[in-house]
Tab-separated table of C-alpha atoms and ligand atoms in Angstrom:
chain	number	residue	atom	x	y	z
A	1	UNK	CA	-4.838	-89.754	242.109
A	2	UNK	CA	-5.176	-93.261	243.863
A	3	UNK	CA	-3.052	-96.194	242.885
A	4	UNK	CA	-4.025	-98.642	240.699
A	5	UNK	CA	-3.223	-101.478	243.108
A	6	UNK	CA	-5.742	-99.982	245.860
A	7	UNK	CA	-8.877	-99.856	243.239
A	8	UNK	CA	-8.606	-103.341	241.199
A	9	UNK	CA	-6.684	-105.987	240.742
A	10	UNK	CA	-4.266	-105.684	237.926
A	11	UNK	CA	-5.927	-108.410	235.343
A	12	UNK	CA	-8.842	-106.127	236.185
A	13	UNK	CA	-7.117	-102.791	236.232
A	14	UNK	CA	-5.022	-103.092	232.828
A	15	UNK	CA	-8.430	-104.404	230.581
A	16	UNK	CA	-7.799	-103.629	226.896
A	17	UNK	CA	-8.150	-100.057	226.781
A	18	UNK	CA	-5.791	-99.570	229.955
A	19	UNK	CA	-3.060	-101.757	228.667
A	20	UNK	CA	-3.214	-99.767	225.319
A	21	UNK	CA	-2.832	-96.556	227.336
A	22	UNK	CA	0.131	-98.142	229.428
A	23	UNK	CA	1.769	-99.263	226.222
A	24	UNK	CA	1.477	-96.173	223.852
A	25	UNK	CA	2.290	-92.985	226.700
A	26	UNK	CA	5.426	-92.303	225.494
A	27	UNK	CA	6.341	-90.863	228.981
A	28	UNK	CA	5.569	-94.151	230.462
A	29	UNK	CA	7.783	-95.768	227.672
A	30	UNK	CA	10.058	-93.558	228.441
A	31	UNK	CA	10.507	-94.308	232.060
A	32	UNK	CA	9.824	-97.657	231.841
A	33	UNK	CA	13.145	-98.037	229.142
A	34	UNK	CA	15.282	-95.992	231.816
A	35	UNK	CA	14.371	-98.383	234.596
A	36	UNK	CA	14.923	-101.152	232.510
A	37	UNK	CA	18.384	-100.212	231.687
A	38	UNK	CA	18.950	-98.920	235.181
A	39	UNK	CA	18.210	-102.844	236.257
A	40	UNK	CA	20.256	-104.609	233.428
A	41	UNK	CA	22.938	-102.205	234.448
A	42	UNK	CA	22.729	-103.615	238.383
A	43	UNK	CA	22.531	-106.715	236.701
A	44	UNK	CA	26.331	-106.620	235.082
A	45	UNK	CA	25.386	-109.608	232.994
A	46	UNK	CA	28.348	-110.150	230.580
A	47	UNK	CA	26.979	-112.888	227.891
A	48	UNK	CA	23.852	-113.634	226.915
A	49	UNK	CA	21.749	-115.062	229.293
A	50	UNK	CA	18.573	-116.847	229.803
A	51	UNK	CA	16.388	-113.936	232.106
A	52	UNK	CA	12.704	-114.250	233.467
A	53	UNK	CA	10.718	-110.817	233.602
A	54	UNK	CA	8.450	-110.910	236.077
A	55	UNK	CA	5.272	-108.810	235.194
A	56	UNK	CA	6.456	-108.519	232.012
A	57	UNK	CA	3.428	-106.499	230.604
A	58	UNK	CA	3.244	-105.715	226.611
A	59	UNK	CA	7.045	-106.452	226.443
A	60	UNK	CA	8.802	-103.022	226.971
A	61	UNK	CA	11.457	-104.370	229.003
A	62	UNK	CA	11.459	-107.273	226.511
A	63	UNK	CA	12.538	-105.535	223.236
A	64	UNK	CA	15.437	-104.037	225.367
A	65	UNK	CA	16.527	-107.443	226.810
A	66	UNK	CA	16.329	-108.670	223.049
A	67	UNK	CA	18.629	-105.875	222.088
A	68	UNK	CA	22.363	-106.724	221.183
A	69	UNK	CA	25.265	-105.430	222.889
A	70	UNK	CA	26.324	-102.695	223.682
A	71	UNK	CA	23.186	-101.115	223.507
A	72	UNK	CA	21.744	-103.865	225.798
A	73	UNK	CA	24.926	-105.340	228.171
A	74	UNK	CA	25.789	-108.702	227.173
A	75	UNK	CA	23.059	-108.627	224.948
A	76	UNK	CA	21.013	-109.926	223.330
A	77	UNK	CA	19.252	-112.156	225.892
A	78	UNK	CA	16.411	-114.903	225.523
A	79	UNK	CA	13.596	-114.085	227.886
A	80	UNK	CA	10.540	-115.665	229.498
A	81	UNK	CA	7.928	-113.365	230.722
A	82	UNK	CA	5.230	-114.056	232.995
A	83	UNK	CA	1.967	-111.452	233.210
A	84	UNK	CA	-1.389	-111.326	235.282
A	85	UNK	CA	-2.967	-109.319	232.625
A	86	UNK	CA	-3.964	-111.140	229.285
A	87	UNK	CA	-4.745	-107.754	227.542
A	88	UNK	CA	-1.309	-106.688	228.469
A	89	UNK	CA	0.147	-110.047	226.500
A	90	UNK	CA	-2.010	-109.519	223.607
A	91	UNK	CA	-0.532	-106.055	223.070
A	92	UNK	CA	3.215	-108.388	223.377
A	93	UNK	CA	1.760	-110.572	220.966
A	94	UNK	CA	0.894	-107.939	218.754
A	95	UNK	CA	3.964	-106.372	218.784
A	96	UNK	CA	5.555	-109.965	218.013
A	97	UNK	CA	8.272	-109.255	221.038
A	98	UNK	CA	10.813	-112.595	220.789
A	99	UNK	CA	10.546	-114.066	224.149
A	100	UNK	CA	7.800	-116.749	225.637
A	101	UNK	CA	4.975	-115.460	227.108
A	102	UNK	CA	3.002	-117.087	230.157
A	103	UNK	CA	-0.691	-115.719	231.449
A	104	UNK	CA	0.454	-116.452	235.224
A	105	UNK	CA	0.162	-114.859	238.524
A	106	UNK	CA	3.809	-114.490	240.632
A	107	UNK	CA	2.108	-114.505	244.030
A	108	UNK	CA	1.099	-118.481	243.079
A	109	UNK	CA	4.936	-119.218	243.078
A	110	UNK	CA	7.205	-119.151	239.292
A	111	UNK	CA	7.037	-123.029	237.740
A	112	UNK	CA	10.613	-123.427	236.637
A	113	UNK	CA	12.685	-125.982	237.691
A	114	UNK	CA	15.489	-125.374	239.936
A	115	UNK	CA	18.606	-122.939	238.488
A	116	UNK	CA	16.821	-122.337	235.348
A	117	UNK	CA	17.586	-118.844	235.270
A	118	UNK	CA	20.852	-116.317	234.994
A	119	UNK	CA	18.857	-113.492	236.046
A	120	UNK	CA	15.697	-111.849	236.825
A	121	UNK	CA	13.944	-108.403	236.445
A	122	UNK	CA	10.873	-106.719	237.301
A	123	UNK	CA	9.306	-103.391	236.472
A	124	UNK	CA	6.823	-101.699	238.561
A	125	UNK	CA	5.247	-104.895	239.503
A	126	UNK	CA	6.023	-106.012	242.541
A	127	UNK	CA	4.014	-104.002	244.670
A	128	UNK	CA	0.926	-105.749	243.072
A	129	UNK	CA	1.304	-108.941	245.065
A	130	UNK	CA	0.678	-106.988	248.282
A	131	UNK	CA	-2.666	-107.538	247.110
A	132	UNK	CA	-4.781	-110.007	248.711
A	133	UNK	CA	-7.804	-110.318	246.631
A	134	UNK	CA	-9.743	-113.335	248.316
A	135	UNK	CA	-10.066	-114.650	252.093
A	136	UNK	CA	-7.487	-117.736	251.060
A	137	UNK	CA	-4.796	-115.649	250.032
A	138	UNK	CA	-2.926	-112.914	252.084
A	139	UNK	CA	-0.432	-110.338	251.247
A	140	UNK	CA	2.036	-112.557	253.272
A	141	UNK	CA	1.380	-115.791	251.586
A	142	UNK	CA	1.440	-114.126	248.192
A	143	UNK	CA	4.918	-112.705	248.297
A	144	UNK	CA	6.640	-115.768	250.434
A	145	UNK	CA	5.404	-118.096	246.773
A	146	UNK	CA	6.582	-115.410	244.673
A	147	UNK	CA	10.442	-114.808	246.488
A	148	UNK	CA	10.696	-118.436	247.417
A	149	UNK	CA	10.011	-119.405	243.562
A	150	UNK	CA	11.667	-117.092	242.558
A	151	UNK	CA	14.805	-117.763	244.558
A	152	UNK	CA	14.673	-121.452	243.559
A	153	UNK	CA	14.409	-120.903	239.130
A	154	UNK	CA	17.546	-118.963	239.316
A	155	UNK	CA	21.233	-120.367	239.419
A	156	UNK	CA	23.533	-120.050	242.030
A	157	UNK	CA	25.571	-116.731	241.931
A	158	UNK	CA	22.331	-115.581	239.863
A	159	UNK	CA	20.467	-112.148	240.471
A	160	UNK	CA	17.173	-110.343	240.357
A	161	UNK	CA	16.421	-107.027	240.630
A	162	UNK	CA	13.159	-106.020	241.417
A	163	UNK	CA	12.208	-101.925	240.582
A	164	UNK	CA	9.151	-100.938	242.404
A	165	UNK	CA	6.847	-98.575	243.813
A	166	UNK	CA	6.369	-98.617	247.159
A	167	UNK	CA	2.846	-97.557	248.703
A	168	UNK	CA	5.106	-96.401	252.237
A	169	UNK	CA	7.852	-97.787	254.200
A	170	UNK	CA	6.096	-100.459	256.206
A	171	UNK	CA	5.635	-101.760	252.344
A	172	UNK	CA	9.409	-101.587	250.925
A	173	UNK	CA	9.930	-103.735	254.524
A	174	UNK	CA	7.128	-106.043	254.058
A	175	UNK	CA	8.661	-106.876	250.206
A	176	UNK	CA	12.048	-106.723	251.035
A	177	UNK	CA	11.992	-108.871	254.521
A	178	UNK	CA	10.324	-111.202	252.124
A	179	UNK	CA	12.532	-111.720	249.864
A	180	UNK	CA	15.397	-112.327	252.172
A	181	UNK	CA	13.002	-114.953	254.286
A	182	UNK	CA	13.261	-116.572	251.044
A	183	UNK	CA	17.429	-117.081	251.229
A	184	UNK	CA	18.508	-114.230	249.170
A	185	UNK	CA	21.013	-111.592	249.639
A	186	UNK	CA	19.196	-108.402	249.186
A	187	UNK	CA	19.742	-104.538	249.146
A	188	UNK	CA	17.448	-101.482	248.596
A	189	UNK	CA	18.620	-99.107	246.318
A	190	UNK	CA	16.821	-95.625	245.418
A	191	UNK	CA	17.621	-93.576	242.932
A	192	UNK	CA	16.110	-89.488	242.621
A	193	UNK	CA	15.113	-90.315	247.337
A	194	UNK	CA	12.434	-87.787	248.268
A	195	UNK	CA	11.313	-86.639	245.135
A	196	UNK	CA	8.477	-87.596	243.598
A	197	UNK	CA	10.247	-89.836	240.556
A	198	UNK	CA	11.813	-91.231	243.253
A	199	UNK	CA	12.652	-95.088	241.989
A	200	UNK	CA	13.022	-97.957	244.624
A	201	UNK	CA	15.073	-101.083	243.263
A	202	UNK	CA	14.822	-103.937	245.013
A	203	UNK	CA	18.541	-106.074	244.303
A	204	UNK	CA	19.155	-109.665	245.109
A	205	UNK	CA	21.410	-112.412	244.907
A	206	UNK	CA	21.544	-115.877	245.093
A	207	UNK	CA	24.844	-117.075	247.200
A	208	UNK	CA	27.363	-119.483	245.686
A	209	UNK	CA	28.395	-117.500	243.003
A	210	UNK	CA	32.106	-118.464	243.219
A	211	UNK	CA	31.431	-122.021	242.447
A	212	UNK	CA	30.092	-121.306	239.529
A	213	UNK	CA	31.844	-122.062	236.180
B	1	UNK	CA	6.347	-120.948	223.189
B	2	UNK	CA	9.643	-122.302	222.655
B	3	UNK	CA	10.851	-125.866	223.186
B	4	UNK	CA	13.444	-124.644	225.326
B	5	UNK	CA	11.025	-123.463	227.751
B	6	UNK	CA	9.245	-126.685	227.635
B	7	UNK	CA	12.712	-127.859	228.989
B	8	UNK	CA	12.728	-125.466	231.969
B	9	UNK	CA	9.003	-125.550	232.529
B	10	UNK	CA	7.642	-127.493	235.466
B	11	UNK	CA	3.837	-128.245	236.872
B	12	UNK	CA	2.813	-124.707	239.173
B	13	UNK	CA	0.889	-126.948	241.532
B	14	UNK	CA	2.702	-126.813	245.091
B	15	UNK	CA	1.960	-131.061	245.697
B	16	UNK	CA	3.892	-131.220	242.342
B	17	UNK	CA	6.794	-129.176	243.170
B	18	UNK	CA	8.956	-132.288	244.602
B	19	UNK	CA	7.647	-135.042	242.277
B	20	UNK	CA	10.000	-136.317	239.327
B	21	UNK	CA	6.882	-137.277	237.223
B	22	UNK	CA	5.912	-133.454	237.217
B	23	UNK	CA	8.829	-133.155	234.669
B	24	UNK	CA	8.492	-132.408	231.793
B	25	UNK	CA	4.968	-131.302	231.510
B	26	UNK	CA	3.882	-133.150	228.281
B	27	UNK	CA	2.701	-131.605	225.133
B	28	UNK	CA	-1.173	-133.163	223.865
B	29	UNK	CA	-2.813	-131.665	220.715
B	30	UNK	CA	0.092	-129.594	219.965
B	31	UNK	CA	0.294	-127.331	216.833
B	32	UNK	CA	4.146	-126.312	215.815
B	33	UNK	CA	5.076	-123.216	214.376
B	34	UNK	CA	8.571	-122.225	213.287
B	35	UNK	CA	9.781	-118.773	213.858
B	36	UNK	CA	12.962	-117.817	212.566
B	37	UNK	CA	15.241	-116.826	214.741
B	38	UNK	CA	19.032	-115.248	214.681
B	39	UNK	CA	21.740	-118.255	216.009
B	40	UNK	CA	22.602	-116.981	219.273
B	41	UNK	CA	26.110	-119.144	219.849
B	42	UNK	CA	26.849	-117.594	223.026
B	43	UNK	CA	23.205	-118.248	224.461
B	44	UNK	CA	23.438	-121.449	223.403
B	45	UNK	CA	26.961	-122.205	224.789
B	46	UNK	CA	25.857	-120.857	227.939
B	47	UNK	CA	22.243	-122.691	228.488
B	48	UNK	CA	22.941	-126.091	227.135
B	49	UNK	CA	24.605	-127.390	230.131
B	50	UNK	CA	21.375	-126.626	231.864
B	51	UNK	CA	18.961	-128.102	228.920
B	52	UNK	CA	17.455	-131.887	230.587
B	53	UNK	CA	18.735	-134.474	227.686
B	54	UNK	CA	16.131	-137.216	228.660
B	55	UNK	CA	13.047	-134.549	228.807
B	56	UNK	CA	13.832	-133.016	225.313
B	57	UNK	CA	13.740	-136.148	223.745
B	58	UNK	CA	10.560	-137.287	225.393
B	59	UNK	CA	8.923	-134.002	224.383
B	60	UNK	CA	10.191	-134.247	220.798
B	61	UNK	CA	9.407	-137.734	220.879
B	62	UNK	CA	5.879	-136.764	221.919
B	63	UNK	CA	5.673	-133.699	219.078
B	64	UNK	CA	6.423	-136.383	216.355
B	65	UNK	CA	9.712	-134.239	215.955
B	66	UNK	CA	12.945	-135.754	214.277
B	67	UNK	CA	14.260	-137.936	217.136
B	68	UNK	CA	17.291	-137.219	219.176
B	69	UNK	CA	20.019	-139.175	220.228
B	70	UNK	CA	20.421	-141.321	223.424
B	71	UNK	CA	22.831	-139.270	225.003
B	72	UNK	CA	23.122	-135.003	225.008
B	73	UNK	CA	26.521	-134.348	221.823
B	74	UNK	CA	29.552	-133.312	223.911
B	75	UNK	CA	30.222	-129.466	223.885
B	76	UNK	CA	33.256	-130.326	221.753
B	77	UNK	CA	31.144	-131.691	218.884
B	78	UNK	CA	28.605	-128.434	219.277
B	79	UNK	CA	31.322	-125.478	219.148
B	80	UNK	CA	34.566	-126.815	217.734
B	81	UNK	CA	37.477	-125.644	220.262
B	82	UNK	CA	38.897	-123.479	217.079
B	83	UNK	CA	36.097	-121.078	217.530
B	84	UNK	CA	37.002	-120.379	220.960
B	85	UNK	CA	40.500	-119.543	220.403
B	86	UNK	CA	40.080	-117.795	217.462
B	87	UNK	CA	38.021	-115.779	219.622
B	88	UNK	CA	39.873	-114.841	222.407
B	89	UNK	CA	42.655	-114.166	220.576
B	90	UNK	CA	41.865	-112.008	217.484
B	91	UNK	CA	42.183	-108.469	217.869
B	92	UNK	CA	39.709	-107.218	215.615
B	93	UNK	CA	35.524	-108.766	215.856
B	94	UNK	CA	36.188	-112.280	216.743
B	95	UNK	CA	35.300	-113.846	213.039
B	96	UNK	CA	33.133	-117.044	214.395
B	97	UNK	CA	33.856	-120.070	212.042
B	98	UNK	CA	30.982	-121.533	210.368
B	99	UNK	CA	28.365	-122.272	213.319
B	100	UNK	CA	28.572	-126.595	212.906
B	101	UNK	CA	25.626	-128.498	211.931
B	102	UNK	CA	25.119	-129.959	214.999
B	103	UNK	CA	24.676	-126.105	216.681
B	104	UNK	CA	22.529	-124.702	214.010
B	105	UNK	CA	20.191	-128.007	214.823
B	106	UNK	CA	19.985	-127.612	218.094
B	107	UNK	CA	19.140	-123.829	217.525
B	108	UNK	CA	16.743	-124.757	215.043
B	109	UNK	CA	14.861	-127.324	217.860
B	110	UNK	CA	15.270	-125.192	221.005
B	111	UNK	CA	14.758	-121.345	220.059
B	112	UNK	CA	13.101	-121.615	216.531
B	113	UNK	CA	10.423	-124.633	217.278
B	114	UNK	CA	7.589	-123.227	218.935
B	115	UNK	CA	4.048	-124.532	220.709
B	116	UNK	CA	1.106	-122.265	219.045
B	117	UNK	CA	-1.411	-123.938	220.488
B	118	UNK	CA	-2.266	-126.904	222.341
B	119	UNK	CA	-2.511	-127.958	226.231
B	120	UNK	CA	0.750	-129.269	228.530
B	121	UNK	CA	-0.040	-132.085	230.714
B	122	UNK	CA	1.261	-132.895	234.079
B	123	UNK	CA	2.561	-136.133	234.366
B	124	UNK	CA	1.911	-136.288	238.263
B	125	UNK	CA	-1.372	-134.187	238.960
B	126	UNK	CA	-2.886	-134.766	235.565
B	127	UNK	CA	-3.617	-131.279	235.372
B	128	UNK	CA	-3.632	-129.534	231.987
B	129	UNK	CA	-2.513	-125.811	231.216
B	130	UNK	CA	-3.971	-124.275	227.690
B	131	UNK	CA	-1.547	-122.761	225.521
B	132	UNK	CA	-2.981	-120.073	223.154
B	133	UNK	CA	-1.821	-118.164	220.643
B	134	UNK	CA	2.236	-119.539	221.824
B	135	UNK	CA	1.142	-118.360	225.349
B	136	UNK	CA	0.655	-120.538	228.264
B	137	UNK	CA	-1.944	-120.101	230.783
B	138	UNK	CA	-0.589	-121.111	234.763
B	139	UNK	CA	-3.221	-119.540	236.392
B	140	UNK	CA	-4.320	-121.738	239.027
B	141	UNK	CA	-7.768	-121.611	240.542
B	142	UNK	CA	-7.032	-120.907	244.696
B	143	UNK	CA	-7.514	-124.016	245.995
B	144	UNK	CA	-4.833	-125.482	243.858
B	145	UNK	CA	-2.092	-123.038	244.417
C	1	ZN	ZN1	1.046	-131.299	238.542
């Protein structure tokens, strides 16, 4: 089976009839809710908190940020999601999922001023913006806008953590060099290593926690 | 999309990144739509330090929305200090006192006032992003990126 990333483009790849497909597989929702809970949990957020979700899709990780405590920790959060794919927003908008939604692309940088955000997640997205679709963008270029914009909406002592599937190692490098070029603190963390669900979570934070109030 | 991500929003443009007038991108042939939602105190404790006084009331200004005054209420006059103690002391839930007017406004503005359609105008580059059905579109052809 070949990767969606190596055939299209993913405002391309997830067209109405894939998003549907992405959004109803109850394995996929499945997994998707398990990652998302496996992030909040690396997240330890304690109150609720003002998160951007990053590839946000049809809103699956959404619902669960939008969830009270305990279910969701520190629950429930307000959340701003930004998406490549319009199909996968109108399924979101469909659904009538509480947080903003923004048609955007996160290898042209995140437009939120600076410390906007508590926290960050992203699920099974990343590995999209090592995508270069045109001769004026590059792989490179793509995810030094995404980590550096990133790095700069969220508050000091904030985090992000970033689940994603790497096509190989030189990949999980490329990302995760990135996103330290960009200033954060950052550590790889797989869960299930050498199988085939193995999960790869990308986990960052932005220094000067302690001076926060 | 919610007014209090018109707070946070800026222009995606890089030659706009460092420029003050690229803040707050400024609503034009807005339609409002209210959507009810549940009064979050602790969200709302924890973001408004954040929230930009001056931009909110030039965007409410701008929507024709009630206006606001000169200076952001003190966090005093938002969640009475009773609340807190009462709070962090009881044993059982915390029973929250009556959420104050002044709260239950500033929910109503910032989580429960929404954009449905309309465009958002930069106030340095000029350029305008759509917003359609309460989402915004910051897709930027290449060569502005
Ligand atoms: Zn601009």
């Amino acid at each position: 089976m070949s990767r969606p990333e190596d055939t299209l483009p993913p405002d391309l790849f997830y067209n109405d009839s894939e998003s549907r497909k992405y959004t109803t597989s109850s394995r996929i929702q499945h997994i998707q809710s398990n990652m998302t809970h496996r992030a909040l949990s690396l997240l330890s957020l304690t109150h609720p908190s003002l998160i951007l979700d990053i590839g946000c899709g049809s809103g699956l990780s959404g619902e669960i940020l939008s969830s009270p405590d305990p279910d969701t920790p520190g629950g429930p959060h307000i959340w701003i999601g930004m998406d490549i794919s319009a199909s996968m927003l109108a399924v979101a908008l469909e659904k009538e999922v509480e947080g903003d939604l923004f048609l955007a692309d996160a290898g042209q940088g995140v437009p939120f001023r600076p410390g906007t955000f508590d926290a960050a997640i992203s699920i099974s997205a990343v590995q999209w913006l090592c995508n270069a679709e045109t001769s004026d963008e590059s792989p490179a270029g793509r995810l030094s806008r995404f980590f550096a914009g990133l790095y700069g909406s969220l508050r000091r002592g904030g985090r992000a953590v970033c689940q994603f599937y790497p096509k190989n190692d030189e990949q999980k490098k490329m990302i995760s060099s990135a996103a330290v070029r960009a200033g954060f603190g950052a550590g790889l963390l797989e869960d299930d290593p050498g199988t085939k669900s193995a999960k790869t979570y990308l986990v960052l934070t932005v220094g000067g926690g302690q001076l926060d109030g | 999309m919610k007014i209090l991500t018109l707070n946070f929003l800026t222009c995606a443009r890089k030659a706009c990144k460092a420029e003050p007038a690229a803040f707050p991108l400024h609503p034009r042939d807005a339609e409002l739509e209210i959507v009810e939602a549940e009064l979050n105190t602790e969200f709302l404790r924890n973001v408004l330090p954040r929230v930009e006084w001056e931009a909110l009331r030039v965007v409410t200004e701008e929507l024709g929305l009630p206006s606001l005054p000169n200076v952001a209420p003190e966090p005093d006059a938002i969640f009475p200090a009773a609340s807190t103690a009462a709070a962090a002391t009881a044993n059982e839930t915390p029973a929250n006192p009556a959420p104050t007017q002044l709260l239950q406004d500033l929910h109503h503005l910032l989580l429960e006032t929404t954009i449905l359609s309309g465009k958002l105008v930069c106030g340095n580059c000029g350029h305008e992003y759509a917003v359609k059905e309460g989402i915004a579109n910051f897709l930027l052809p290449s060569h502005l990126v």
